[in-house]
mmCIF file of N, CA and C in Angstrom:
data_model
loop_
_atom_site.group_PDB
_atom_site.id
_atom_site.type_symbol
_atom_site.label_atom_id
_atom_site.label_comp_id
_atom_site.label_asym_id
_atom_site.label_seq_id
_atom_site.Cartn_x
_atom_site.Cartn_y
_atom_site.Cartn_z
ATOM 1 N N MET A 1 -27.473 -4.605 -12.154
ATOM 2 C CA MET A 1 -26.336 -4.178 -12.900
ATOM 3 C C MET A 1 -25.761 -4.718 -11.966
ATOM 4 N N GLN A 2 -24.447 -5.594 -12.888
ATOM 5 C CA GLN A 2 -23.227 -6.343 -11.879
ATOM 6 C C GLN A 2 -22.162 -5.660 -12.724
ATOM 7 N N LEU A 3 -20.973 -5.888 -11.591
ATOM 8 C CA LEU A 3 -20.008 -5.098 -12.672
ATOM 9 C C LEU A 3 -18.722 -5.609 -12.088
ATOM 10 N N THR A 4 -18.699 -7.215 -11.812
ATOM 11 C CA THR A 4 -17.290 -7.697 -11.736
ATOM 12 C C THR A 4 -18.109 -9.021 -12.648
ATOM 13 N N ALA A 5 -17.456 -10.016 -13.153
ATOM 14 C CA ALA A 5 -18.146 -11.315 -13.559
ATOM 15 C C ALA A 5 -18.187 -12.257 -13.003
ATOM 16 N N PRO A 6 -19.376 -12.765 -13.265
ATOM 17 C CA PRO A 6 -19.350 -13.811 -12.218
ATOM 18 C C PRO A 6 -18.734 -15.107 -11.887
ATOM 19 N N ALA A 7 -18.776 -15.382 -11.085
ATOM 20 C CA ALA A 7 -18.002 -16.763 -10.047
ATOM 21 C C ALA A 7 -17.966 -18.218 -11.198
ATOM 22 N N THR A 8 -16.729 -18.520 -11.670
ATOM 23 C CA THR A 8 -16.916 -19.927 -12.446
ATOM 24 C C THR A 8 -16.566 -20.869 -11.272
ATOM 25 N N SER A 9 -17.129 -22.378 -12.060
ATOM 26 C CA SER A 9 -17.150 -23.181 -10.826
ATOM 27 C C SER A 9 -15.971 -24.359 -10.739
ATOM 28 N N ARG A 10 -14.969 -23.319 -11.030
ATOM 29 C CA ARG A 10 -13.246 -24.368 -11.382
ATOM 30 C C ARG A 10 -13.133 -24.262 -10.013
ATOM 31 N N SER A 11 -12.030 -25.265 -9.268
ATOM 32 C CA SER A 11 -11.670 -25.335 -8.236
ATOM 33 C C SER A 11 -10.563 -24.241 -7.706
ATOM 34 N N ASN A 12 -10.125 -23.580 -8.977
ATOM 35 C CA ASN A 12 -8.917 -23.156 -8.414
ATOM 36 C C ASN A 12 -9.158 -21.671 -8.420
ATOM 37 N N THR A 13 -9.839 -21.031 -8.548
ATOM 38 C CA THR A 13 -10.595 -19.905 -8.617
ATOM 39 C C THR A 13 -10.382 -19.111 -7.725
ATOM 40 N N PRO A 14 -10.458 -19.767 -6.362
ATOM 41 C CA PRO A 14 -10.605 -18.690 -5.019
ATOM 42 C C PRO A 14 -9.246 -18.570 -5.146
ATOM 43 N N ALA A 15 -8.434 -19.172 -5.101
ATOM 44 C CA ALA A 15 -6.593 -19.263 -5.279
ATOM 45 C C ALA A 15 -6.366 -18.139 -6.188
ATOM 46 N N ARG A 16 -6.350 -18.149 -7.073
ATOM 47 C CA ARG A 16 -6.085 -17.070 -8.295
ATOM 48 C C ARG A 16 -6.968 -15.733 -7.879
ATOM 49 N N THR A 17 -7.808 -15.717 -7.424
ATOM 50 C CA THR A 17 -8.394 -14.663 -6.581
ATOM 51 C C THR A 17 -7.525 -13.663 -5.528
ATOM 52 N N GLY A 18 -7.541 -15.022 -4.627
ATOM 53 C CA GLY A 18 -7.300 -14.276 -3.589
ATOM 54 C C GLY A 18 -5.662 -13.567 -3.903
ATOM 55 N N THR A 19 -4.794 -14.371 -4.845
ATOM 56 C CA THR A 19 -3.351 -14.230 -5.130
ATOM 57 C C THR A 19 -3.745 -12.936 -6.365
ATOM 58 N N ARG A 20 -4.497 -12.671 -6.916
ATOM 59 C CA ARG A 20 -4.523 -10.851 -7.549
ATOM 60 C C ARG A 20 -5.282 -9.779 -6.767
ATOM 61 N N ASP A 21 -5.960 -10.508 -6.006
ATOM 62 C CA ASP A 21 -6.049 -9.264 -4.931
ATOM 63 C C ASP A 21 -4.908 -8.909 -3.980
ATOM 64 N N ALA A 22 -4.332 -9.644 -3.540
ATOM 65 C CA ALA A 22 -2.799 -9.397 -2.878
ATOM 66 C C ALA A 22 -1.599 -8.959 -3.733
ATOM 67 N N ASP A 23 -1.915 -9.423 -4.754
ATOM 68 C CA ASP A 23 -1.098 -8.396 -5.883
ATOM 69 C C ASP A 23 -1.251 -7.325 -6.052
ATOM 70 N N GLY A 24 -2.874 -6.922 -6.405
ATOM 71 C CA GLY A 24 -2.982 -5.297 -6.379
ATOM 72 C C GLY A 24 -3.024 -4.747 -5.153
ATOM 73 N N MET A 25 -3.191 -4.980 -3.755
ATOM 74 C CA MET A 25 -2.781 -4.205 -2.864
ATOM 75 C C MET A 25 -1.141 -4.303 -2.657
ATOM 76 N N ALA A 26 -0.132 -5.263 -3.140
ATOM 77 C CA ALA A 26 1.311 -5.007 -2.922
ATOM 78 C C ALA A 26 1.136 -3.573 -3.806
ATOM 79 N N VAL A 27 0.783 -3.755 -5.160
ATOM 80 C CA VAL A 27 0.981 -2.584 -5.680
ATOM 81 C C VAL A 27 0.418 -1.413 -5.299
ATOM 82 N N ALA A 28 -0.529 -1.164 -5.341
ATOM 83 C CA ALA A 28 -1.426 -0.065 -4.111
ATOM 84 C C ALA A 28 -0.440 0.305 -3.261
ATOM 85 N N SER A 29 -0.255 -0.267 -2.275
ATOM 86 C CA SER A 29 0.769 -0.253 -1.087
ATOM 87 C C SER A 29 2.379 0.502 -1.599
ATOM 88 N N PHE A 30 3.055 0.018 -2.675
ATOM 89 C CA PHE A 30 3.359 1.007 -3.141
ATOM 90 C C PHE A 30 3.306 2.239 -4.024
ATOM 91 N N ILE A 31 2.304 2.479 -4.527
ATOM 92 C CA ILE A 31 1.964 3.595 -5.001
ATOM 93 C C ILE A 31 1.752 4.579 -4.096
ATOM 94 N N LEU A 32 0.704 4.071 -3.136
ATOM 95 C CA LEU A 32 0.346 5.524 -2.150
ATOM 96 C C LEU A 32 1.733 5.679 -1.174
ATOM 97 N N GLY A 33 2.911 4.575 -0.865
ATOM 98 C CA GLY A 33 4.101 5.018 -0.194
ATOM 99 C C GLY A 33 4.504 5.784 -1.039
ATOM 100 N N LEU A 34 4.694 5.806 -2.529
ATOM 101 C CA LEU A 34 5.717 6.712 -3.137
ATOM 102 C C LEU A 34 4.665 8.389 -3.111
ATOM 103 N N LEU A 35 3.577 8.307 -3.190
ATOM 104 C CA LEU A 35 2.730 9.308 -3.082
ATOM 105 C C LEU A 35 3.156 10.046 -1.814
ATOM 106 N N GLY A 36 3.125 8.904 -0.957
ATOM 107 C CA GLY A 36 3.173 9.706 0.786
ATOM 108 C C GLY A 36 3.950 10.403 0.835
ATOM 109 N N LEU A 37 5.396 10.198 -0.016
ATOM 110 C CA LEU A 37 6.433 10.874 0.266
ATOM 111 C C LEU A 37 6.021 12.506 -0.446
ATOM 112 N N LEU A 38 5.107 12.892 -0.884
ATOM 113 C CA LEU A 38 4.851 14.304 -1.079
ATOM 114 C C LEU A 38 3.729 14.808 -0.865
ATOM 115 N N VAL A 39 2.643 14.144 -0.849
ATOM 116 C CA VAL A 39 1.557 14.603 -0.094
ATOM 117 C C VAL A 39 0.656 13.638 1.263
ATOM 118 N N LEU A 40 0.254 14.242 2.216
ATOM 119 C CA LEU A 40 -0.783 13.637 3.560
ATOM 120 C C LEU A 40 0.142 12.133 3.391
ATOM 121 N N ASN A 41 1.542 12.332 3.962
ATOM 122 C CA ASN A 41 2.139 11.416 4.469
ATOM 123 C C ASN A 41 1.575 11.069 5.781
ATOM 124 N N LEU A 42 1.143 11.546 6.566
ATOM 125 C CA LEU A 42 0.617 11.272 7.503
ATOM 126 C C LEU A 42 -0.735 10.055 7.388
ATOM 127 N N PHE A 43 -1.721 10.311 6.391
ATOM 128 C CA PHE A 43 -2.529 9.279 6.321
ATOM 129 C C PHE A 43 -2.062 8.105 5.246
ATOM 130 N N LEU A 44 -1.055 8.185 4.328
ATOM 131 C CA LEU A 44 -0.895 7.103 2.824
ATOM 132 C C LEU A 44 0.460 6.752 4.006
ATOM 133 N N GLY A 45 0.810 6.864 4.878
ATOM 134 C CA GLY A 45 1.846 6.246 5.217
ATOM 135 C C GLY A 45 1.504 4.910 5.903
ATOM 136 N N PRO A 46 1.027 4.983 7.010
ATOM 137 C CA PRO A 46 0.178 3.723 7.437
ATOM 138 C C PRO A 46 -0.727 2.921 6.635
ATOM 139 N N VAL A 47 -1.224 3.653 5.422
ATOM 140 C CA VAL A 47 -1.995 2.617 4.736
ATOM 141 C C VAL A 47 -0.963 2.283 4.045
ATOM 142 N N ALA A 48 0.005 2.772 3.587
ATOM 143 C CA ALA A 48 0.572 1.737 2.265
ATOM 144 C C ALA A 48 1.019 1.084 3.022
ATOM 145 N N ILE A 49 1.851 0.471 4.420
ATOM 146 C CA ILE A 49 1.936 -0.324 5.240
ATOM 147 C C ILE A 49 1.274 -0.922 5.679
ATOM 148 N N VAL A 50 0.054 -1.014 5.944
ATOM 149 C CA VAL A 50 -1.043 -1.838 6.014
ATOM 150 C C VAL A 50 -0.841 -2.701 5.122
ATOM 151 N N LEU A 51 -1.274 -2.325 3.800
ATOM 152 C CA LEU A 51 -1.657 -3.205 2.641
ATOM 153 C C LEU A 51 -0.466 -3.564 2.453
ATOM 154 N N ALA A 52 0.641 -3.061 2.293
ATOM 155 C CA ALA A 52 1.779 -4.170 2.686
ATOM 156 C C ALA A 52 2.009 -5.365 3.366
ATOM 157 N N ALA A 53 1.665 -5.344 4.603
ATOM 158 C CA ALA A 53 1.716 -6.183 5.816
ATOM 159 C C ALA A 53 0.530 -7.210 4.603
ATOM 160 N N VAL A 54 -0.610 -6.700 4.410
ATOM 161 C CA VAL A 54 -1.603 -8.092 4.320
ATOM 162 C C VAL A 54 -1.321 -8.782 2.858
ATOM 163 N N SER A 55 -0.766 -7.874 1.560
ATOM 164 C CA SER A 55 -0.375 -8.222 1.104
ATOM 165 C C SER A 55 0.784 -9.540 1.134
ATOM 166 N N LEU A 56 1.415 -9.440 1.868
ATOM 167 C CA LEU A 56 2.376 -10.249 2.552
ATOM 168 C C LEU A 56 1.898 -11.605 2.864
ATOM 169 N N TRP A 57 0.620 -11.263 3.742
ATOM 170 C CA TRP A 57 0.489 -12.090 4.512
ATOM 171 C C TRP A 57 -0.310 -13.251 3.669
ATOM 172 N N ARG A 58 -0.827 -12.709 3.074
ATOM 173 C CA ARG A 58 -1.596 -13.272 2.026
ATOM 174 C C ARG A 58 -1.198 -14.229 0.585
ATOM 175 N N GLY A 59 -0.228 -13.514 0.756
ATOM 176 C CA GLY A 59 1.244 -14.399 -0.158
ATOM 177 C C GLY A 59 1.343 -13.878 -1.630
ATOM 178 N N THR A 60 1.128 -12.732 -1.755
ATOM 179 C CA THR A 60 1.689 -11.677 -2.999
ATOM 180 C C THR A 60 2.565 -12.501 -4.045
ATOM 181 N N ALA A 61 2.519 -12.949 -5.295
ATOM 182 C CA ALA A 61 3.608 -13.032 -6.424
ATOM 183 C C ALA A 61 4.342 -11.576 -6.205
ATOM 184 N N ARG A 62 3.953 -10.458 -5.883
ATOM 185 C CA ARG A 62 4.582 -9.136 -6.068
ATOM 186 C C ARG A 62 5.360 -8.845 -4.973
ATOM 187 N N ARG A 63 6.285 -9.829 -4.202
ATOM 188 C CA ARG A 63 6.925 -9.339 -2.915
ATOM 189 C C ARG A 63 7.826 -8.215 -3.008
ATOM 190 N N GLY A 64 8.406 -7.899 -4.158
ATOM 191 C CA GLY A 64 9.423 -7.011 -4.134
ATOM 192 C C GLY A 64 8.412 -5.438 -4.052
ATOM 193 N N ARG A 65 7.061 -5.453 -4.493
ATOM 194 C CA ARG A 65 6.359 -4.301 -4.619
ATOM 195 C C ARG A 65 5.668 -3.778 -3.558
ATOM 196 N N ALA A 66 5.261 -5.028 -2.276
ATOM 197 C CA ALA A 66 5.000 -4.856 -1.214
ATOM 198 C C ALA A 66 5.726 -4.668 -0.215
ATOM 199 N N TYR A 67 7.229 -5.008 -0.579
ATOM 200 C CA TYR A 67 8.368 -4.754 0.437
ATOM 201 C C TYR A 67 8.830 -3.308 0.186
ATOM 202 N N LEU A 68 9.206 -2.331 -1.296
ATOM 203 C CA LEU A 68 9.007 -1.668 -1.475
ATOM 204 C C LEU A 68 8.004 -0.230 -0.812
ATOM 205 N N GLY A 69 6.668 -1.179 -0.961
ATOM 206 C CA GLY A 69 5.445 -0.397 -0.337
ATOM 207 C C GLY A 69 5.735 -0.239 0.715
ATOM 208 N N LEU A 70 6.263 -1.219 1.797
ATOM 209 C CA LEU A 70 6.498 -1.079 3.632
ATOM 210 C C LEU A 70 7.377 -0.213 3.816
ATOM 211 N N ALA A 71 8.487 0.048 2.748
ATOM 212 C CA ALA A 71 9.417 0.762 2.947
ATOM 213 C C ALA A 71 9.130 2.195 2.829
ATOM 214 N N LEU A 72 8.747 2.323 1.711
ATOM 215 C CA LEU A 72 8.113 3.396 1.446
ATOM 216 C C LEU A 72 7.274 3.838 2.570
ATOM 217 N N GLY A 73 6.079 3.568 2.627
ATOM 218 C CA GLY A 73 5.500 3.503 4.189
ATOM 219 C C GLY A 73 6.253 4.212 5.287
ATOM 220 N N VAL A 74 7.277 3.352 5.845
ATOM 221 C CA VAL A 74 7.810 3.782 6.569
ATOM 222 C C VAL A 74 8.788 5.418 6.723
ATOM 223 N N ALA A 75 9.057 5.184 5.377
ATOM 224 C CA ALA A 75 9.453 6.753 5.144
ATOM 225 C C ALA A 75 8.703 7.850 5.126
ATOM 226 N N ASP A 76 7.524 7.281 4.455
ATOM 227 C CA ASP A 76 6.839 8.542 4.694
ATOM 228 C C ASP A 76 6.608 9.548 6.215
ATOM 229 N N LEU A 77 6.528 8.399 7.456
ATOM 230 C CA LEU A 77 6.769 8.552 8.606
ATOM 231 C C LEU A 77 7.899 9.454 8.903
ATOM 232 N N ALA A 78 8.760 8.779 8.490
ATOM 233 C CA ALA A 78 10.167 9.061 8.669
ATOM 234 C C ALA A 78 10.440 10.674 8.682
ATOM 235 N N VAL A 79 9.957 11.049 7.058
ATOM 236 C CA VAL A 79 9.743 12.251 6.417
ATOM 237 C C VAL A 79 8.725 13.122 7.172
ATOM 238 N N LEU A 80 7.851 13.053 7.383
ATOM 239 C CA LEU A 80 6.828 13.811 8.758
ATOM 240 C C LEU A 80 7.921 14.041 9.688
ATOM 241 N N LEU A 81 8.226 13.084 10.384
ATOM 242 C CA LEU A 81 9.059 13.427 11.905
ATOM 243 C C LEU A 81 9.878 13.994 11.644
ATOM 244 N N ALA A 82 10.796 14.075 10.023
ATOM 245 C CA ALA A 82 11.953 15.372 10.288
ATOM 246 C C ALA A 82 11.586 16.415 10.050
ATOM 247 N N ALA A 83 10.231 16.872 8.888
ATOM 248 C CA ALA A 83 10.023 17.778 8.785
ATOM 249 C C ALA A 83 9.426 18.432 9.912
ATOM 250 N N MET A 84 8.405 18.197 10.719
ATOM 251 C CA MET A 84 7.954 18.446 12.192
ATOM 252 C C MET A 84 9.039 18.968 12.967
ATOM 253 N N GLN A 85 9.840 18.468 13.020
ATOM 254 C CA GLN A 85 11.179 18.775 13.950
ATOM 255 C C GLN A 85 11.827 19.543 13.761
ATOM 256 N N LEU A 86 12.013 20.030 12.009
ATOM 257 C CA LEU A 86 12.831 21.049 11.540
ATOM 258 C C LEU A 86 11.952 22.495 11.424
ATOM 259 N N SER A 87 10.578 22.358 11.473
ATOM 260 C CA SER A 87 10.098 23.424 11.457
ATOM 261 C C SER A 87 9.233 23.772 12.741
ATOM 262 N N GLN A 88 9.763 22.837 13.757
ATOM 263 C CA GLN A 88 9.048 22.486 15.307
ATOM 264 C C GLN A 88 7.626 22.877 15.438
ATOM 265 N N THR A 89 6.842 22.755 14.938
ATOM 266 C CA THR A 89 5.358 22.553 14.918
ATOM 267 C C THR A 89 4.786 20.837 14.406
ATOM 268 N N VAL A 90 3.425 21.062 14.620
ATOM 269 C CA VAL A 90 3.181 19.464 14.440
ATOM 270 C C VAL A 90 2.459 19.480 13.067
ATOM 271 N N SER A 91 3.030 20.306 12.470
ATOM 272 C CA SER A 91 2.496 19.883 11.108
ATOM 273 C C SER A 91 4.010 20.713 10.136
ATOM 274 N N TRP A 92 3.647 20.638 8.486
ATOM 275 C CA TRP A 92 4.738 20.743 7.794
ATOM 276 C C TRP A 92 4.060 21.519 7.357
ATOM 277 N N SER A 93 4.834 22.898 6.175
ATOM 278 C CA SER A 93 4.577 22.954 4.488
ATOM 279 C C SER A 93 5.810 23.433 3.848
ATOM 280 N N LEU A 94 5.922 23.452 2.754
ATOM 281 C CA LEU A 94 6.984 23.743 1.927
ATOM 282 C C LEU A 94 7.165 25.142 2.116
#
């Protein structure tokens, strides 16, 4: 069973696939960074940062979303740090 379409013999296919993958990573970093503000920010924040950095390195066409994902990933960690300082524990809860 094949889940993806077979590769075509066009010369521009690898570049389009790489850009499309980078665009997907930029969107994923934005969504994970946004979700990380609410839950699992210790895990989702660094994942959003890494995905945004890789998508920018690969030359995504969605640079704004990648930068937002990067900023939200950093904000996830800042929210976690602030909540930990306020509750004076290693973890936090609402």
